[in-house]
Tab-separated table of C-alpha atoms in Angstrom:
chain	number	residue	atom	x	y	z
A	1	ILE	CA	35.143	-131.291	63.976
A	2	GLU	CA	37.929	-132.807	62.354
A	3	MET	CA	39.975	-131.069	59.648
A	4	GLY	CA	38.008	-131.235	56.375
A	5	GLU	CA	34.589	-132.545	57.967
A	6	PRO	CA	31.849	-130.548	56.718
A	7	ALA	CA	29.804	-128.408	59.471
A	8	LEU	CA	26.744	-129.678	60.476
A	9	GLU	CA	23.755	-127.859	58.732
A	10	ILE	CA	21.061	-126.932	60.942
A	11	THR	CA	17.596	-125.569	59.735
A	12	ILE	CA	15.788	-123.062	61.833
A	13	ALA	CA	12.499	-121.440	61.092
A	14	PHE	CA	10.878	-118.209	62.637
A	15	GLY	CA	7.416	-116.704	62.160
A	16	VAL	CA	7.757	-113.020	62.924
A	17	ASP	CA	6.621	-109.600	62.453
A	18	THR	CA	8.476	-106.106	62.253
A	19	ALA	CA	7.882	-105.387	66.189
A	20	TYR	CA	9.820	-108.689	67.190
A	21	VAL	CA	12.598	-108.492	64.710
A	22	PRO	CA	15.027	-107.158	67.426
A	23	HIS	CA	14.138	-109.872	69.764
A	24	MET	CA	14.539	-112.529	67.060
A	25	ALA	CA	18.043	-111.108	66.549
A	26	ALA	CA	18.849	-111.621	70.332
A	27	THR	CA	17.535	-115.305	69.770
A	28	ILE	CA	19.910	-115.820	66.588
A	29	ALA	CA	22.733	-114.282	68.711
A	30	SER	CA	22.309	-116.749	71.229
A	31	ILE	CA	22.256	-119.605	68.831
A	32	VAL	CA	25.401	-119.017	66.955
A	33	SER	CA	27.171	-117.967	70.179
A	34	ASN	CA	26.650	-121.526	71.705
A	35	SER	CA	27.019	-123.629	68.423
A	36	LYS	CA	30.453	-122.542	67.171
A	37	ASP	CA	31.025	-125.308	64.503
A	38	CYS	CA	27.574	-125.288	62.939
A	39	GLN	CA	26.182	-123.929	59.774
A	40	PHE	CA	22.847	-122.414	60.094
A	41	ARG	CA	20.270	-121.922	57.568
A	42	PHE	CA	17.614	-119.413	59.022
A	43	PHE	CA	14.202	-119.056	57.343
A	44	VAL	CA	12.322	-115.955	58.580
A	45	ILE	CA	8.610	-116.163	57.554
A	46	HIS	CA	7.248	-112.618	57.626
A	47	ASP	CA	4.870	-110.197	56.038
A	48	GLY	CA	6.879	-107.201	55.454
A	49	ILE	CA	10.299	-107.092	56.959
A	50	SER	CA	12.405	-103.938	55.504
A	51	ASP	CA	15.568	-104.468	53.684
A	52	GLU	CA	17.388	-102.712	56.520
A	53	ASP	CA	16.338	-104.872	59.112
A	54	ARG	CA	17.033	-107.933	57.230
A	55	LYS	CA	20.597	-106.523	56.885
A	56	GLN	CA	20.683	-105.829	60.545
A	57	VAL	CA	19.649	-109.434	61.376
A	58	GLU	CA	21.899	-111.033	59.115
A	59	ALA	CA	24.911	-108.986	60.525
A	60	VAL	CA	24.390	-110.854	63.800
A	61	ALA	CA	25.255	-114.149	62.159
A	62	PRO	CA	27.720	-113.569	59.473
A	63	GLY	CA	28.514	-116.628	57.302
A	64	HIS	CA	25.336	-118.292	57.800
A	65	GLN	CA	22.482	-118.433	55.349
A	66	PHE	CA	19.359	-116.454	55.705
A	67	GLU	CA	16.123	-116.741	53.838
A	68	TRP	CA	13.155	-114.480	53.876
A	69	PRO	CA	9.825	-116.103	52.682
A	70	VAL	CA	6.951	-113.670	52.500
A	71	ILE	CA	3.394	-114.742	53.816
A	72	THR	CA	0.807	-114.090	50.859
A	73	ASP	CA	-1.907	-116.527	51.966
A	74	SER	CA	-4.787	-114.180	52.756
A	75	ARG	CA	-6.150	-116.780	55.094
A	76	MET	CA	-3.326	-115.847	57.497
A	77	LEU	CA	-3.053	-112.142	56.421
A	78	ASN	CA	-6.708	-111.364	57.485
A	79	LEU	CA	-6.217	-112.766	61.180
A	80	GLY	CA	-6.504	-110.515	63.725
A	81	THR	CA	-4.787	-110.476	67.443
A	82	ARG	CA	-6.264	-112.284	70.063
A	83	HIS	CA	-4.921	-111.334	73.591
A	84	HIS	CA	-1.271	-111.094	73.072
A	85	ILE	CA	-1.059	-113.446	70.220
A	86	ASN	CA	-0.689	-111.695	66.813
A	87	ARG	CA	-1.015	-113.279	63.547
A	88	SER	CA	2.689	-113.847	62.781
A	89	THR	CA	2.662	-116.940	65.207
A	90	TYR	CA	0.375	-118.668	62.957
A	91	TYR	CA	2.936	-118.222	60.054
A	92	ARG	CA	4.587	-121.505	61.278
A	93	PHE	CA	1.845	-123.350	59.479
A	94	ALA	CA	3.374	-122.086	56.186
A	95	ILE	CA	6.790	-124.000	56.688
A	96	PRO	CA	5.759	-127.077	54.773
A	97	GLU	CA	4.958	-124.863	51.751
A	98	LEU	CA	7.524	-122.290	51.992
A	99	LEU	CA	10.558	-124.012	52.773
A	100	PRO	CA	12.409	-126.170	49.959
A	101	ALA	CA	10.857	-129.639	49.425
A	102	THR	CA	14.371	-130.970	50.030
A	103	THR	CA	14.140	-129.674	53.662
A	104	SER	CA	13.083	-132.852	55.794
A	105	LYS	CA	13.578	-131.503	59.326
A	106	VAL	CA	13.317	-128.061	60.646
A	107	LEU	CA	13.499	-126.653	64.200
A	108	TYR	CA	10.869	-123.990	64.796
A	109	LEU	CA	11.656	-121.296	67.559
A	110	ASP	CA	9.517	-118.471	68.888
A	111	SER	CA	11.503	-114.961	68.962
A	112	ASP	CA	10.997	-114.389	72.806
A	113	LEU	CA	13.660	-116.916	73.844
A	114	VAL	CA	17.400	-117.441	74.377
A	115	VAL	CA	19.387	-120.559	73.598
A	116	LEU	CA	21.966	-121.256	76.314
A	117	ARG	CA	23.293	-124.514	75.097
A	118	ASP	CA	24.907	-126.059	71.823
A	119	ILE	CA	21.636	-126.578	69.767
A	120	ARG	CA	23.128	-129.604	68.134
A	121	GLU	CA	22.294	-131.565	71.119
A	122	LEU	CA	18.355	-130.626	70.375
A	123	TRP	CA	18.886	-130.993	66.692
A	124	ASN	CA	20.206	-134.513	66.941
A	125	THR	CA	17.354	-135.873	69.220
A	126	ASP	CA	15.739	-138.925	68.025
A	127	ILE	CA	12.094	-138.288	67.928
A	128	GLN	CA	11.349	-141.961	67.636
A	129	GLY	CA	9.062	-141.856	64.468
A	130	HIS	CA	6.885	-138.917	65.922
A	131	PRO	CA	6.000	-135.948	63.490
A	132	ILE	CA	7.015	-133.544	66.286
A	133	ALA	CA	8.909	-132.992	69.348
A	134	ALA	CA	8.203	-130.515	72.207
A	135	VAL	CA	8.177	-129.732	75.851
A	136	GLN	CA	4.770	-130.147	77.889
A	137	ASP	CA	3.224	-126.960	79.131
A	138	PRO	CA	2.259	-127.178	82.708
A	139	MET	CA	-0.018	-124.065	82.607
A	140	VAL	CA	-2.790	-125.991	80.534
A	141	ASP	CA	-5.099	-128.256	81.822
A	142	TYR	CA	-4.620	-131.008	79.044
A	143	LYS	CA	-7.526	-133.187	80.505
A	144	GLY	CA	-9.941	-130.144	80.225
A	145	PHE	CA	-8.754	-129.404	76.669
A	146	ALA	CA	-9.179	-132.971	75.540
A	147	LYS	CA	-12.785	-132.916	76.647
A	148	ARG	CA	-13.378	-129.554	75.182
A	149	TRP	CA	-12.086	-130.521	71.818
A	150	ASP	CA	-13.563	-134.192	72.029
A	151	LEU	CA	-10.205	-135.670	71.883
A	152	PRO	CA	-9.323	-139.159	73.210
A	153	ALA	CA	-7.877	-139.537	76.843
A	154	SER	CA	-3.945	-139.217	76.790
A	155	GLU	CA	-1.323	-138.788	79.396
A	156	ARG	CA	1.073	-137.438	76.951
A	157	GLY	CA	-0.406	-133.945	77.948
A	158	TYR	CA	-0.342	-130.677	75.819
A	159	PHE	CA	2.749	-129.047	74.533
A	160	ASN	CA	4.026	-125.422	74.449
A	161	ALA	CA	4.644	-124.358	70.805
A	162	GLY	CA	7.721	-122.119	71.329
A	163	VAL	CA	10.169	-125.027	70.679
A	164	LEU	CA	9.227	-127.584	67.971
A	165	LEU	CA	11.311	-130.150	66.209
A	166	PHE	CA	9.493	-130.937	63.079
A	167	ASP	CA	9.660	-134.080	60.721
A	168	LEU	CA	8.680	-132.158	57.581
A	169	ASP	CA	8.678	-135.393	55.538
A	170	TYR	CA	5.812	-136.739	57.736
A	171	ILE	CA	3.935	-133.516	57.858
A	172	ARG	CA	3.956	-133.076	54.048
A	173	SER	CA	3.109	-136.636	53.278
A	174	GLN	CA	0.116	-136.571	55.719
A	175	ASN	CA	-0.768	-133.022	54.704
A	176	VAL	CA	-1.243	-132.520	58.598
A	177	PHE	CA	-1.364	-128.821	58.534
A	178	GLU	CA	-4.345	-128.566	56.204
A	179	PRO	CA	-7.069	-128.533	58.887
A	180	ALA	CA	-5.379	-125.754	60.718
A	181	PHE	CA	-6.850	-123.147	58.342
A	182	ASP	CA	-10.337	-124.573	59.072
A	183	LEU	CA	-9.873	-124.192	62.698
A	184	MET	CA	-8.524	-120.779	62.361
A	185	LEU	CA	-11.433	-119.548	60.448
A	186	ASN	CA	-14.360	-121.262	62.127
A	187	ARG	CA	-13.067	-121.814	65.606
A	188	TRP	CA	-10.932	-118.572	66.202
A	189	ASP	CA	-12.876	-117.690	69.532
A	190	ASP	CA	-12.279	-121.213	71.092
A	191	LEU	CA	-8.547	-121.256	70.555
A	192	ASP	CA	-7.384	-119.915	73.975
A	193	PHE	CA	-3.671	-119.987	73.065
A	194	GLY	CA	-4.307	-119.698	69.273
A	195	ASP	CA	-1.946	-121.603	66.974
A	196	GLN	CA	-0.691	-123.487	70.118
A	197	CYS	CA	-4.104	-125.010	70.461
A	198	ILE	CA	-4.342	-126.015	66.863
A	199	LEU	CA	-1.003	-127.820	66.823
A	200	ASN	CA	-1.932	-129.779	70.020
A	201	ILE	CA	-5.210	-130.653	68.293
A	202	LEU	CA	-3.326	-131.813	65.037
A	203	PHE	CA	-0.806	-133.726	66.898
A	204	TRP	CA	-2.875	-135.021	69.832
A	205	ASP	CA	-1.213	-138.048	71.518
A	206	ASN	CA	1.307	-138.227	68.636
A	207	TRP	CA	4.316	-136.007	69.884
A	208	MET	CA	7.493	-136.870	71.646
A	209	LYS	CA	8.257	-135.201	74.803
A	210	LEU	CA	11.511	-133.284	75.109
A	211	ASP	CA	13.534	-132.574	78.324
A	212	PRO	CA	11.845	-129.555	79.988
A	213	THR	CA	15.191	-127.671	80.027
A	214	TRP	CA	14.771	-127.149	76.211
A	215	ASN	CA	11.898	-124.894	76.918
A	216	VAL	CA	11.963	-123.325	80.359
A	217	GLN	CA	8.962	-120.981	80.862
A	218	ARG	CA	8.089	-118.653	83.655
A	219	CYS	CA	5.515	-120.743	85.072
A	220	MET	CA	8.082	-123.412	85.597
A	221	VAL	CA	10.364	-121.460	87.832
A	222	LEU	CA	8.124	-118.872	89.542
A	223	GLN	CA	5.511	-119.835	92.002
A	224	GLU	CA	2.770	-116.865	91.684
A	225	PRO	CA	-0.771	-116.808	92.923
A	226	ASN	CA	-2.050	-116.526	89.412
A	227	HIS	CA	-0.144	-119.361	88.168
A	228	THR	CA	-1.961	-122.749	88.289
A	229	ALA	CA	0.307	-125.748	87.125
A	230	TYR	CA	-1.587	-128.629	85.906
A	231	ALA	CA	1.317	-131.009	85.285
A	232	ASP	CA	2.541	-133.069	87.864
A	233	ALA	CA	5.785	-131.647	89.463
A	234	SER	CA	7.566	-134.788	88.690
A	235	ALA	CA	7.438	-133.825	85.097
A	236	PHE	CA	9.666	-130.742	85.649
A	237	PRO	CA	12.576	-131.650	87.870
A	238	THR	CA	13.941	-128.495	89.545
A	239	GLY	CA	17.492	-127.281	90.050
A	240	ARG	CA	18.778	-127.945	86.342
A	241	ARG	CA	19.990	-125.241	84.466
A	242	PRO	CA	17.835	-124.206	81.352
A	243	LYS	CA	19.077	-124.769	77.696
A	244	ILE	CA	16.557	-122.668	76.273
A	245	ILE	CA	14.780	-119.898	78.353
A	246	HIS	CA	11.342	-118.922	76.822
A	247	TYR	CA	10.120	-115.646	77.991
A	248	THR	CA	6.336	-116.442	77.931
A	249	GLU	CA	3.294	-114.377	79.094
A	250	HIS	CA	3.002	-110.606	79.018
A	251	ASN	CA	6.180	-109.645	81.265
A	252	LYS	CA	8.956	-109.838	78.848
A	253	PRO	CA	12.714	-109.101	79.662
A	254	TRP	CA	12.319	-106.048	77.495
A	255	SER	CA	9.278	-104.758	79.264
A	256	VAL	CA	9.768	-101.733	81.670
A	257	ASP	CA	9.121	-104.066	84.470
A	258	ALA	CA	11.081	-106.961	83.596
A	259	TYR	CA	9.974	-109.351	86.314
A	260	HIS	CA	11.674	-112.719	85.651
A	261	PRO	CA	14.228	-114.925	87.139
A	262	TYR	CA	16.580	-114.573	84.385
A	263	PRO	CA	16.209	-111.202	82.702
A	264	TRP	CA	20.087	-110.832	82.060
A	265	SER	CA	20.051	-113.877	79.715
A	266	TYR	CA	18.168	-112.033	77.007
A	267	TYR	CA	20.236	-108.807	77.463
A	268	LYS	CA	23.531	-110.652	77.256
A	269	TYR	CA	22.704	-111.657	73.686
A	270	LEU	CA	21.022	-108.409	72.776
A	271	ARG	CA	24.381	-106.750	73.191
A	272	HIS	CA	25.448	-108.811	70.122
A	273	THR	CA	22.544	-107.232	67.859
A	274	PRO	CA	22.170	-103.535	66.422
A	275	TYR	CA	19.222	-103.069	68.581
A	276	TRP	CA	20.781	-102.836	71.909
A	277	LYS	CA	20.131	-98.904	72.171
A	278	GLU	CA	16.708	-99.207	70.798
A	279	ILE	CA	15.365	-101.749	73.172
A	280	ASN	CA	17.060	-100.450	76.146
A	281	ARG	CA	15.517	-97.041	75.423
A	282	LYS	CA	12.048	-98.411	75.137
A	283	ALA	CA	12.488	-100.700	78.190
A	284	GLN	CA	13.838	-97.601	80.082
A	285	THR	CA	16.749	-99.459	81.365
A	286	ASN	CA	19.965	-97.809	82.902
A	287	PHE	CA	23.434	-99.255	84.081
A	288	PHE	CA	22.007	-99.864	87.537
A	289	LYS	CA	18.900	-101.572	86.371
A	290	LEU	CA	20.888	-103.781	83.887
A	291	LEU	CA	23.337	-104.616	86.944
A	292	ARG	CA	20.648	-105.787	89.201
A	293	ARG	CA	19.200	-107.930	86.467
A	294	TYR	CA	22.658	-109.315	85.770
A	295	ILE	CA	23.073	-110.169	89.601
A	296	LYS	CA	19.536	-111.562	89.817
A	297	THR	CA	20.152	-113.945	86.858
A	298	GLN	CA	23.743	-115.124	88.286
A	299	LEU	CA	22.400	-115.799	91.663
A	300	ASN	CA	19.520	-117.679	90.386
A	301	PHE	CA	21.773	-119.614	88.144
A	302	MET	CA	24.260	-120.420	90.921
A	303	ALA	CA	21.772	-122.636	92.458
A	304	LEU	CA	21.220	-124.937	89.318
A	305	ARG	CA	23.118	-127.811	88.025
A	306	SER	CA	24.240	-127.590	84.397
A	307	ASP	CA	23.225	-131.190	83.420
């Protein structure tokens, strides 16, 4: 950035509950560590995060702006938990209402991921007139999904909702999210992946595919018996280093048994938060376990190209 040129402001939104605050802090640490010349505006949509936690999170990114919109919509507050999906993941549907009307674009991120590259590259993506950009999810049979929900055939597929670039002007002008509440209330048991299924219904065949390195999920890098990949392998070129690692599924890096190719990437950024001791205690880690995770991650990265 040249002298006197203002820093690029990037707006990022999270939907989170108290349990995920430490992991969101690691996500934020990863963002600011890899995008030095940006000014971030973080919107944390929640239903009761304490003042103490807010201070601890804000300490991770000094000099950046934080806002903490509170969910008051009873349609969301009355939702339960399905499988490992709790109600806070639905808070993204409040983004058009809770963010300022002048905010025309936002990057929504889940709190179980780390960003390894300058986020400006993603932020500046031309989404070519689409209301949303995302990465295809190889674990979902999109043809079966379309049939189940009576959607037209589309080769664009089904996207993962952990990394979403939204055109808020479009979404507000078309009131795109309004049907989400009917689906939540009336089709709850049919939503295998909760809000992700709703988003795919709302944006079916009207989203832009991002390069898969912007949302690298466990099922894209681990061949396991219980993993059925429905996407064509050509959609996920191997051998390239992740730009975002998304720790999907039940086994998280903060689990006692953190079985993942890149567990250290999470701990690398957790070290820059006030939650290091708390999370390591719960995960029952020690020096040798962390060392093994570091070596495993480095060895797995060594085989990958950075482009």
